[in-house]
């Protein structure tokens, strides 16, 4: 199959209000052609609204939406030529699997012989080659998911939208489908906008993630940059586990919980700063351990065994709670127990300061 | 005795409390069944027994002997056949008009936001709260020669002579459609509400214009409700008595009117019963064939 080149998406000043509620607050966003971009945010953040505007199901109050070089903001959904995978799959229950997949081809007047070939190819692509004559209600959740995917891709749209397509699947199947979707995207190279509230899913699949909060894009970055260097406390809290400690800046010296901090990169220019502590980046260190670490003394309050890891809850000298995740590997020489006094170390690269945006 | 006690004890060890649990399940089922007993008794007394009694009467001659005379007359006198044909025709036309009027109405209601839809539903259901007879006579007042419609029509210059709107087929159909419409709208609306809104969205996303999406997705999924509604209306029409009697003015003779005549004018319970039995059998036969032909639930799925 020779595919048409994927299209970039350009969004400018997109605003949508419902009465007093602002669902989208002048959103600007560029999706590169062929990119897998995820809109990640809590429920009510506006991520689904944004996707529905892209699909044409929600008419915004104002703004511009370009697919490639073409303005499409006033174009009705059936003329946008984007594939979409719905949250509940939205498969037609009165058609069998093959008819569902053939539906967009029929509307595009693809001749029957070619139609059959392309339907078969699309079903093969999602490993449902033998399921063409099945009724929709005979399929499992994962199979429906694949049919929906085949239907959204069979007419070779240059842009694909996905609205939490995996949220109805159980954890194992979801993780397998994440990998499969990602591989499929790498094969087809279609510009993909994916909506989810699951941060792990976003990190697993995306080229870039747009974290959305209150109708605005809080941060747009690669998964790694987002996790390692969140721009704000909101992003840091939403992606990954973290605790925050207040940081004081006196004459250019950063101090936190009575310690002077060594940082790898200059802190953001904000009035009030927080030290972000990822539990898996904090290490239990020897009393004698090195000068290069930022070191905190703490007292262990509880230990929770979680199978793949052990979670330590502790308090610092000033009473701030802190969580430390260590590998659960047995026979660790420094396995502490509740009440022990321990020393925690944080490498300069892991000493990330974020602006306190009041969340 | 001793051995049976022993084997009981044995069974209790292998499957503890099995007998007691089985008894509990039985008691529960009986209790549930007893809840429906009043309804069952009522249906038996006011439905099954009278029908059985009339069925028996249809085989009894005036002198009390057993006979097939009443059925022979139904076959030999062509006027009876004409009545049956007319009854089916009128029912069919009424059903067709109800479908044409009711389907778009139900579609409109299904697309309204919940609050507005509820208000409109009250308007649809309002007629149910008024007596059938009152509504029928109201149509008589509206439709007669000096009625509201003819007076206004002539005043506005729409037509010159009073139209014959009542005491004929026209009046009967107007009245019947009015009364039957909610029976069609309710099941159709129900099936439309059950259609997942994302299905039409998906159709649009895949390239279907609004009319294509309606034709290929919404209409097929609402058909089971439409057939259910049409079937209810048609079957209710077959036995309709009051409205054809009042608005038909003696010119529209349906089976139920002939049954009434047989009893009121000729005191011929046997003949009336035979008519009733034939109507019942035809209705059941129709129902059987219709549900066999239109197993749409199986073909189409639930629409969800």
Short mmCIF file of C-alpha atoms in Angstrom, two decimals, chain A residues 52 55 57 77-79 81-84 86 88 90-95 100 103-104 107-109 135 137 151-152 155, chain B residues 196 198-210 212-213 216-218 220-221 297-304:
data_model
loop_
_atom_site.label_atom_id
_atom_site.label_comp_id
_atom_site.label_asym_id
_atom_site.label_seq_id
_atom_site.Cartn_x
_atom_site.Cartn_y
_atom_site.Cartn_z
CA UNK A 52 -13.70 16.59 19.26
CA UNK A 55 -12.83 15.65 14.47
CA UNK A 57 -17.99 17.22 16.40
CA UNK A 77 -16.97 16.05 10.25
CA UNK A 78 -17.73 13.93 7.18
CA UNK A 79 -15.53 16.10 4.98
CA UNK A 81 -11.12 12.78 6.18
CA UNK A 82 -9.59 11.91 9.54
CA UNK A 83 -9.77 8.44 11.05
CA UNK A 84 -11.07 8.23 14.57
CA UNK A 86 -13.87 6.13 19.72
CA UNK A 88 -16.50 2.83 23.21
CA UNK A 90 -18.75 2.84 18.13
CA UNK A 91 -18.89 -0.22 15.88
CA UNK A 92 -22.13 -0.61 13.93
CA UNK A 93 -23.97 -3.50 15.60
CA UNK A 94 -26.12 -4.23 12.54
CA UNK A 95 -23.11 -4.92 10.33
CA UNK A 100 -17.90 -2.21 9.45
CA UNK A 103 -18.14 1.23 5.45
CA UNK A 104 -15.75 4.16 4.84
CA UNK A 107 -18.85 5.89 1.07
CA UNK A 108 -15.76 6.72 -0.97
CA UNK A 109 -17.10 4.63 -3.86
CA UNK A 135 -21.06 -10.25 14.37
CA UNK A 137 -21.50 -8.75 19.69
CA UNK A 151 -12.07 0.79 10.31
CA UNK A 152 -10.32 4.04 11.20
CA UNK A 155 -9.37 4.50 4.12
CA UNK B 196 -25.56 5.10 20.96
CA UNK B 198 -21.37 7.85 18.98
CA UNK B 199 -22.56 5.54 16.16
CA UNK B 200 -23.84 8.42 14.03
CA UNK B 201 -20.71 10.36 14.96
CA UNK B 202 -18.59 7.44 13.80
CA UNK B 203 -20.54 7.33 10.54
CA UNK B 204 -19.92 11.04 9.99
CA UNK B 205 -16.25 10.64 10.84
CA UNK B 206 -15.95 7.83 8.28
CA UNK B 207 -17.36 10.11 5.61
CA UNK B 208 -21.14 9.77 5.74
CA UNK B 209 -23.17 12.91 5.14
CA UNK B 210 -26.00 13.41 7.66
CA UNK B 212 -26.19 8.86 4.56
CA UNK B 213 -25.52 8.38 8.26
CA UNK B 216 -27.13 3.45 6.82
CA UNK B 217 -26.90 3.58 10.62
CA UNK B 218 -29.75 5.28 12.45
CA UNK B 220 -31.65 0.28 10.46
CA UNK B 221 -31.04 0.43 14.20
CA UNK B 297 -33.55 -8.44 17.28
CA UNK B 298 -31.54 -11.40 16.16
CA UNK B 299 -30.52 -9.99 12.81
CA UNK B 300 -29.72 -6.49 13.93
CA UNK B 301 -28.53 -6.75 17.51
CA UNK B 302 -29.37 -4.39 20.29
CA UNK B 303 -28.22 -1.07 18.89
CA UNK B 304 -26.07 -0.39 21.88
#
